Amino acid sequence: MRRQTKDDHTMNNTLRRTVIGAALLAACAVSAPVPAAQAVTKCTDIGNGQLCMLANAGNPATASYRKDAGGEVTVRLGFQVKGASPVHWDAGFFKAYVRAEPWYYTWRDNGVSKGVSYRAVLHQYGGNTWYSAWATP
């Protein structure tokens, strides 16, 4: 019986890695692709700006408000799930004024589910309430 040399050992390890690598590639080639999360943003023009809802399945709910005209207003952002009456509000009222960047609020403890509809809510202190269009990921 022939004794195994260092060259034989190197060749066996190389062959073993090649076979394992080929098997892994073959397994990946036949496995189904994982669908990417579908992010949906729906915005509504509310006269002095835009109110938007970002719904991305598996991620937190995010509402935004971009003020394009008018004076400073005190508002708060929220979101609502279709078929459920409560509004999930942000941390509290804030002063909104015309600026290039919108105000955002993300609810870290409220994940978005695929196939469920969400909308942003903007409430003016002592005044009106506006709603974005429904966003369904």
Short mmCIF file of N, CA and C in Angstrom, two decimals:
data_model
loop_
_atom_site.label_atom_id
_atom_site.label_comp_id
_atom_site.label_asym_id
_atom_site.label_seq_id
_atom_site.Cartn_x
_atom_site.Cartn_y
_atom_site.Cartn_z
N MET A 1 0.84 -1.17 0.00
CA MET A 1 0.00 0.00 0.00
C MET A 1 0.89 1.24 0.00
N ARG A 2 0.53 2.17 -0.83
CA ARG A 2 1.30 3.40 -1.00
C ARG A 2 0.99 4.37 0.14
N ARG A 3 2.00 5.02 0.62
CA ARG A 3 1.85 6.00 1.69
C ARG A 3 1.41 7.33 1.07
N GLN A 4 0.48 8.02 1.76
CA GLN A 4 -0.04 9.30 1.25
C GLN A 4 1.01 10.39 1.47
N THR A 5 1.25 11.16 0.43
CA THR A 5 2.23 12.24 0.52
C THR A 5 1.51 13.56 0.74
N LYS A 6 2.32 14.60 0.98
CA LYS A 6 1.76 15.95 1.17
C LYS A 6 1.03 16.40 -0.09
N ASP A 7 1.56 16.07 -1.26
CA ASP A 7 0.91 16.44 -2.52
C ASP A 7 -0.43 15.74 -2.66
N ASP A 8 -0.52 14.47 -2.25
CA ASP A 8 -1.79 13.74 -2.30
C ASP A 8 -2.82 14.40 -1.37
N HIS A 9 -2.36 14.80 -0.18
CA HIS A 9 -3.25 15.43 0.80
C HIS A 9 -3.79 16.76 0.24
N THR A 10 -2.93 17.57 -0.35
CA THR A 10 -3.35 18.84 -0.95
C THR A 10 -4.34 18.60 -2.07
N MET A 11 -4.05 17.60 -2.91
CA MET A 11 -4.95 17.28 -4.02
C MET A 11 -6.31 16.82 -3.50
N ASN A 12 -6.34 16.00 -2.44
CA ASN A 12 -7.60 15.52 -1.88
C ASN A 12 -8.43 16.67 -1.31
N ASN A 13 -7.77 17.61 -0.60
CA ASN A 13 -8.49 18.77 -0.06
C ASN A 13 -9.04 19.65 -1.17
N THR A 14 -8.25 19.84 -2.22
CA THR A 14 -8.70 20.64 -3.35
C THR A 14 -9.89 19.97 -4.02
N LEU A 15 -9.80 18.66 -4.22
CA LEU A 15 -10.90 17.91 -4.84
C LEU A 15 -12.15 17.98 -3.96
N ARG A 16 -11.96 17.83 -2.64
CA ARG A 16 -13.09 17.87 -1.71
C ARG A 16 -13.78 19.24 -1.77
N ARG A 17 -13.01 20.34 -1.77
CA ARG A 17 -13.57 21.69 -1.85
C ARG A 17 -14.31 21.90 -3.17
N THR A 18 -13.74 21.36 -4.25
CA THR A 18 -14.37 21.51 -5.56
C THR A 18 -15.71 20.79 -5.59
N VAL A 19 -15.76 19.58 -5.05
CA VAL A 19 -17.02 18.80 -5.03
C VAL A 19 -18.05 19.49 -4.15
N ILE A 20 -17.64 19.94 -2.96
CA ILE A 20 -18.57 20.63 -2.05
C ILE A 20 -19.05 21.94 -2.68
N GLY A 21 -18.13 22.70 -3.26
CA GLY A 21 -18.50 23.95 -3.91
C GLY A 21 -19.48 23.74 -5.04
N ALA A 22 -19.26 22.71 -5.85
CA ALA A 22 -20.17 22.41 -6.96
C ALA A 22 -21.55 22.01 -6.43
N ALA A 23 -21.57 21.23 -5.35
CA ALA A 23 -22.85 20.82 -4.76
C ALA A 23 -23.62 22.02 -4.23
N LEU A 24 -22.91 22.95 -3.59
CA LEU A 24 -23.57 24.16 -3.08
C LEU A 24 -24.11 25.02 -4.21
N LEU A 25 -23.34 25.17 -5.27
CA LEU A 25 -23.81 25.93 -6.43
C LEU A 25 -25.05 25.30 -7.03
N ALA A 26 -25.06 23.98 -7.14
CA ALA A 26 -26.23 23.29 -7.70
C ALA A 26 -27.44 23.48 -6.80
N ALA A 27 -27.25 23.42 -5.49
CA ALA A 27 -28.37 23.62 -4.56
C ALA A 27 -28.93 25.03 -4.68
N CYS A 28 -28.06 26.01 -4.82
CA CYS A 28 -28.51 27.40 -4.97
C CYS A 28 -29.24 27.61 -6.28
N ALA A 29 -28.81 26.93 -7.31
CA ALA A 29 -29.42 27.10 -8.63
C ALA A 29 -30.85 26.58 -8.66
N VAL A 30 -31.16 25.55 -7.86
CA VAL A 30 -32.51 24.99 -7.90
C VAL A 30 -33.42 25.55 -6.82
N SER A 31 -32.87 26.29 -5.86
CA SER A 31 -33.72 26.86 -4.81
C SER A 31 -34.48 28.06 -5.37
N ALA A 32 -35.67 28.28 -4.84
CA ALA A 32 -36.51 29.38 -5.31
C ALA A 32 -35.93 30.71 -4.83
N PRO A 33 -35.99 31.74 -5.67
CA PRO A 33 -35.50 33.04 -5.24
C PRO A 33 -36.39 33.63 -4.15
N VAL A 34 -35.78 34.36 -3.24
CA VAL A 34 -36.53 35.00 -2.17
C VAL A 34 -37.06 36.33 -2.70
N PRO A 35 -38.39 36.55 -2.64
CA PRO A 35 -38.93 37.81 -3.15
C PRO A 35 -38.48 39.00 -2.30
N ALA A 36 -38.17 40.09 -2.95
CA ALA A 36 -37.77 41.31 -2.25
C ALA A 36 -38.98 41.96 -1.60
N ALA A 37 -38.75 42.66 -0.51
CA ALA A 37 -39.84 43.38 0.14
C ALA A 37 -40.35 44.46 -0.81
N GLN A 38 -41.65 44.65 -0.80
CA GLN A 38 -42.25 45.63 -1.70
C GLN A 38 -42.60 46.88 -0.91
N ALA A 39 -41.91 47.96 -1.22
CA ALA A 39 -42.17 49.24 -0.56
C ALA A 39 -43.17 50.03 -1.40
N VAL A 40 -44.21 50.54 -0.76
CA VAL A 40 -45.23 51.33 -1.44
C VAL A 40 -45.35 52.68 -0.72
N THR A 41 -45.25 53.76 -1.48
CA THR A 41 -45.45 55.11 -0.93
C THR A 41 -46.65 55.73 -1.62
N LYS A 42 -47.61 56.21 -0.82
CA LYS A 42 -48.79 56.90 -1.35
C LYS A 42 -48.84 58.29 -0.74
N CYS A 43 -48.93 59.29 -1.62
CA CYS A 43 -48.96 60.68 -1.17
C CYS A 43 -50.26 61.35 -1.58
N THR A 44 -50.68 62.32 -0.80
CA THR A 44 -51.89 63.09 -1.07
C THR A 44 -51.56 64.56 -0.92
N ASP A 45 -51.96 65.36 -1.91
CA ASP A 45 -51.79 66.82 -1.84
C ASP A 45 -52.87 67.35 -0.90
N ILE A 46 -52.45 68.05 0.15
CA ILE A 46 -53.43 68.57 1.12
C ILE A 46 -53.52 70.10 1.07
N GLY A 47 -53.16 70.68 -0.06
CA GLY A 47 -53.30 72.12 -0.25
C GLY A 47 -52.04 72.91 0.05
N ASN A 48 -51.48 72.73 1.23
CA ASN A 48 -50.26 73.46 1.59
C ASN A 48 -49.03 72.55 1.59
N GLY A 49 -49.19 71.34 1.09
CA GLY A 49 -48.08 70.40 1.07
C GLY A 49 -48.55 69.00 0.73
N GLN A 50 -47.72 68.03 1.08
CA GLN A 50 -48.01 66.64 0.78
C GLN A 50 -47.90 65.78 2.03
N LEU A 51 -48.86 64.88 2.17
CA LEU A 51 -48.88 63.92 3.26
C LEU A 51 -48.66 62.54 2.65
N CYS A 52 -47.67 61.80 3.14
CA CYS A 52 -47.31 60.51 2.54
C CYS A 52 -47.24 59.40 3.57
N MET A 53 -47.54 58.19 3.09
CA MET A 53 -47.40 56.97 3.89
C MET A 53 -46.45 56.04 3.17
N LEU A 54 -45.42 55.57 3.86
CA LEU A 54 -44.50 54.57 3.33
C LEU A 54 -44.80 53.26 4.03
N ALA A 55 -45.21 52.27 3.25
CA ALA A 55 -45.50 50.94 3.79
C ALA A 55 -44.57 49.94 3.11
N ASN A 56 -43.68 49.36 3.89
CA ASN A 56 -42.70 48.41 3.38
C ASN A 56 -42.79 47.16 4.25
N ALA A 57 -43.32 46.08 3.69
CA ALA A 57 -43.57 44.86 4.46
C ALA A 57 -42.33 44.42 5.25
N GLY A 58 -42.55 44.13 6.52
CA GLY A 58 -41.47 43.69 7.39
C GLY A 58 -40.67 44.82 8.01
N ASN A 59 -41.03 46.06 7.73
CA ASN A 59 -40.33 47.23 8.25
C ASN A 59 -41.31 48.11 9.04
N PRO A 60 -40.78 49.06 9.81
CA PRO A 60 -41.67 49.95 10.56
C PRO A 60 -42.49 50.86 9.65
N ALA A 61 -43.65 51.28 10.13
CA ALA A 61 -44.51 52.22 9.41
C ALA A 61 -43.89 53.61 9.48
N THR A 62 -43.95 54.36 8.35
CA THR A 62 -43.39 55.71 8.30
C THR A 62 -44.36 56.66 7.61
N ALA A 63 -44.63 57.79 8.26
CA ALA A 63 -45.47 58.84 7.67
C ALA A 63 -44.60 60.08 7.49
N SER A 64 -44.94 60.90 6.47
CA SER A 64 -44.18 62.13 6.27
C SER A 64 -45.11 63.26 5.84
N TYR A 65 -44.68 64.48 6.14
CA TYR A 65 -45.42 65.69 5.76
C TYR A 65 -44.42 66.70 5.25
N ARG A 66 -44.65 67.16 4.02
CA ARG A 66 -43.82 68.22 3.43
C ARG A 66 -44.69 69.45 3.26
N LYS A 67 -44.35 70.51 3.96
CA LYS A 67 -45.12 71.76 3.89
C LYS A 67 -44.51 72.65 2.82
N ASP A 68 -45.34 73.02 1.83
CA ASP A 68 -44.88 73.81 0.69
C ASP A 68 -45.31 75.27 0.73
N ALA A 69 -46.33 75.61 1.51
CA ALA A 69 -46.88 76.97 1.50
C ALA A 69 -47.51 77.29 2.84
N GLY A 70 -47.75 78.59 3.07
CA GLY A 70 -48.46 79.03 4.27
C GLY A 70 -47.54 79.23 5.45
N GLY A 71 -48.15 79.71 6.52
CA GLY A 71 -47.40 79.99 7.75
C GLY A 71 -47.18 78.75 8.58
N GLU A 72 -46.51 78.97 9.71
CA GLU A 72 -46.21 77.88 10.63
C GLU A 72 -47.50 77.32 11.22
N VAL A 73 -47.56 75.99 11.35
CA VAL A 73 -48.72 75.32 11.96
C VAL A 73 -48.21 74.30 12.98
N THR A 74 -49.05 74.02 13.96
CA THR A 74 -48.73 73.00 14.96
C THR A 74 -49.51 71.75 14.59
N VAL A 75 -48.78 70.67 14.32
CA VAL A 75 -49.41 69.44 13.82
C VAL A 75 -48.79 68.23 14.50
N ARG A 76 -49.40 67.09 14.24
CA ARG A 76 -48.79 65.81 14.63
C ARG A 76 -49.10 64.79 13.56
N LEU A 77 -48.18 63.84 13.41
CA LEU A 77 -48.32 62.77 12.42
C LEU A 77 -48.81 61.50 13.08
N GLY A 78 -49.54 60.73 12.30
CA GLY A 78 -49.99 59.43 12.75
C GLY A 78 -50.17 58.52 11.56
N PHE A 79 -50.54 57.27 11.85
CA PHE A 79 -50.92 56.36 10.77
C PHE A 79 -52.06 55.49 11.26
N GLN A 80 -52.77 54.95 10.29
CA GLN A 80 -53.94 54.13 10.59
C GLN A 80 -53.90 52.88 9.73
N VAL A 81 -54.36 51.77 10.29
CA VAL A 81 -54.47 50.51 9.58
C VAL A 81 -55.91 50.37 9.11
N LYS A 82 -56.11 50.01 7.84
CA LYS A 82 -57.47 49.89 7.30
C LYS A 82 -58.24 48.83 8.08
N GLY A 83 -59.46 49.18 8.47
CA GLY A 83 -60.30 48.27 9.23
C GLY A 83 -60.14 48.41 10.73
N ALA A 84 -59.19 49.22 11.16
CA ALA A 84 -58.97 49.47 12.59
C ALA A 84 -59.18 50.95 12.86
N SER A 85 -59.91 51.28 13.91
CA SER A 85 -60.23 52.68 14.15
C SER A 85 -59.13 53.50 14.81
N PRO A 86 -58.28 52.93 15.69
CA PRO A 86 -57.33 53.82 16.37
C PRO A 86 -56.24 54.34 15.44
N VAL A 87 -55.81 55.57 15.71
CA VAL A 87 -54.68 56.16 15.00
C VAL A 87 -53.46 56.01 15.91
N HIS A 88 -52.36 55.57 15.35
CA HIS A 88 -51.09 55.49 16.07
C HIS A 88 -50.40 56.84 15.89
N TRP A 89 -50.31 57.62 16.96
CA TRP A 89 -49.75 58.97 16.86
C TRP A 89 -48.26 58.98 17.14
N ASP A 90 -47.60 60.04 16.66
CA ASP A 90 -46.18 60.25 16.93
C ASP A 90 -45.99 60.68 18.37
N ALA A 91 -44.79 61.17 18.69
CA ALA A 91 -44.45 61.54 20.06
C ALA A 91 -45.15 62.80 20.56
N GLY A 92 -45.76 63.59 19.68
CA GLY A 92 -46.45 64.80 20.10
C GLY A 92 -46.48 65.86 19.02
N PHE A 93 -47.22 66.93 19.28
CA PHE A 93 -47.34 68.02 18.31
C PHE A 93 -45.98 68.68 18.07
N PHE A 94 -45.79 69.19 16.85
CA PHE A 94 -44.57 69.92 16.51
C PHE A 94 -44.92 71.07 15.57
N LYS A 95 -44.04 72.05 15.51
CA LYS A 95 -44.23 73.22 14.62
C LYS A 95 -43.72 72.86 13.24
N ALA A 96 -44.58 72.98 12.24
CA ALA A 96 -44.20 72.71 10.85
C ALA A 96 -44.19 74.01 10.08
N TYR A 97 -43.19 74.20 9.27
CA TYR A 97 -43.05 75.41 8.45
C TYR A 97 -42.51 74.99 7.09
N VAL A 98 -42.55 75.91 6.14
CA VAL A 98 -42.09 75.62 4.78
C VAL A 98 -40.59 75.33 4.82
N ARG A 99 -40.21 74.19 4.26
CA ARG A 99 -38.80 73.82 4.13
C ARG A 99 -38.67 72.75 3.04
N ALA A 100 -37.47 72.54 2.57
CA ALA A 100 -37.24 71.61 1.47
C ALA A 100 -37.45 70.15 1.88
N GLU A 101 -37.05 69.80 3.09
CA GLU A 101 -37.14 68.42 3.55
C GLU A 101 -38.45 68.17 4.30
N PRO A 102 -39.08 67.03 4.07
CA PRO A 102 -40.31 66.72 4.82
C PRO A 102 -39.99 66.30 6.25
N TRP A 103 -41.00 66.37 7.11
CA TRP A 103 -40.91 65.82 8.45
C TRP A 103 -41.31 64.36 8.35
N TYR A 104 -40.57 63.50 9.02
CA TYR A 104 -40.86 62.07 9.03
C TYR A 104 -41.09 61.61 10.45
N TYR A 105 -41.89 60.56 10.58
CA TYR A 105 -41.97 59.86 11.85
C TYR A 105 -42.07 58.38 11.54
N THR A 106 -41.24 57.58 12.21
CA THR A 106 -41.22 56.14 12.01
C THR A 106 -41.58 55.47 13.32
N TRP A 107 -42.55 54.57 13.27
CA TRP A 107 -43.00 53.83 14.45
C TRP A 107 -42.21 52.54 14.52
N ARG A 108 -41.14 52.52 15.28
CA ARG A 108 -40.24 51.37 15.34
C ARG A 108 -40.92 50.11 15.88
N ASP A 109 -41.95 50.27 16.68
CA ASP A 109 -42.61 49.09 17.26
C ASP A 109 -43.86 48.67 16.49
N ASN A 110 -44.11 49.27 15.33
CA ASN A 110 -45.27 48.91 14.52
C ASN A 110 -44.81 48.48 13.13
N GLY A 111 -44.65 47.17 12.95
CA GLY A 111 -44.22 46.64 11.67
C GLY A 111 -45.35 46.59 10.66
N VAL A 112 -45.00 46.74 9.40
CA VAL A 112 -45.96 46.71 8.29
C VAL A 112 -46.10 45.27 7.80
N SER A 113 -47.33 44.84 7.56
CA SER A 113 -47.60 43.49 7.05
C SER A 113 -48.00 43.55 5.59
N LYS A 114 -47.53 42.58 4.82
CA LYS A 114 -47.87 42.49 3.40
C LYS A 114 -49.38 42.25 3.26
N GLY A 115 -49.99 42.96 2.31
CA GLY A 115 -51.42 42.79 2.04
C GLY A 115 -52.34 43.61 2.93
N VAL A 116 -51.78 44.34 3.88
CA VAL A 116 -52.57 45.18 4.78
C VAL A 116 -52.40 46.64 4.33
N SER A 117 -53.48 47.43 4.39
CA SER A 117 -53.43 48.83 3.94
C SER A 117 -53.19 49.79 5.10
N TYR A 118 -52.37 50.80 4.83
CA TYR A 118 -52.00 51.81 5.83
C TYR A 118 -52.16 53.19 5.21
N ARG A 119 -52.48 54.19 6.05
CA ARG A 119 -52.51 55.57 5.56
C ARG A 119 -51.96 56.50 6.63
N ALA A 120 -51.36 57.59 6.15
CA ALA A 120 -50.82 58.60 7.06
C ALA A 120 -51.94 59.53 7.49
N VAL A 121 -51.82 60.07 8.70
CA VAL A 121 -52.79 61.00 9.25
C VAL A 121 -52.02 62.23 9.75
N LEU A 122 -52.54 63.41 9.42
CA LEU A 122 -51.95 64.67 9.90
C LEU A 122 -53.05 65.44 10.60
N HIS A 123 -52.82 65.78 11.87
CA HIS A 123 -53.82 66.52 12.63
C HIS A 123 -53.23 67.87 13.04
N GLN A 124 -53.96 68.94 12.71
CA GLN A 124 -53.55 70.28 13.11
C GLN A 124 -54.13 70.57 14.49
N TYR A 125 -53.31 71.09 15.38
CA TYR A 125 -53.75 71.40 16.73
C TYR A 125 -54.97 72.32 16.68
N GLY A 126 -56.09 71.87 17.27
CA GLY A 126 -57.32 72.65 17.29
C GLY A 126 -57.98 72.82 15.93
N GLY A 127 -57.61 71.99 14.97
CA GLY A 127 -58.14 72.19 13.62
C GLY A 127 -58.44 70.90 12.88
N ASN A 128 -58.12 70.92 11.60
CA ASN A 128 -58.47 69.83 10.68
C ASN A 128 -57.57 68.61 10.82
N THR A 129 -58.07 67.52 10.23
CA THR A 129 -57.31 66.28 10.12
C THR A 129 -57.30 65.87 8.65
N TRP A 130 -56.13 65.51 8.13
CA TRP A 130 -55.99 65.07 6.74
C TRP A 130 -55.49 63.64 6.70
N TYR A 131 -55.78 62.96 5.58
CA TYR A 131 -55.40 61.56 5.40
C TYR A 131 -54.72 61.39 4.05
N SER A 132 -53.71 60.54 4.01
CA SER A 132 -53.09 60.19 2.73
C SER A 132 -53.92 59.09 2.08
N ALA A 133 -53.58 58.75 0.85
CA ALA A 133 -54.18 57.58 0.19
C ALA A 133 -53.67 56.32 0.91
N TRP A 134 -54.40 55.23 0.77
CA TRP A 134 -54.01 53.96 1.38
C TRP A 134 -52.81 53.38 0.64
N ALA A 135 -51.84 52.87 1.38
CA ALA A 135 -50.66 52.20 0.82
C ALA A 135 -50.71 50.74 1.24
N THR A 136 -50.65 49.84 0.26
CA THR A 136 -50.72 48.40 0.54
C THR A 136 -49.51 47.70 -0.06
N PRO A 137 -48.59 47.22 0.78
CA PRO A 137 -47.41 46.52 0.23
C PRO A 137 -47.77 45.12 -0.26
#
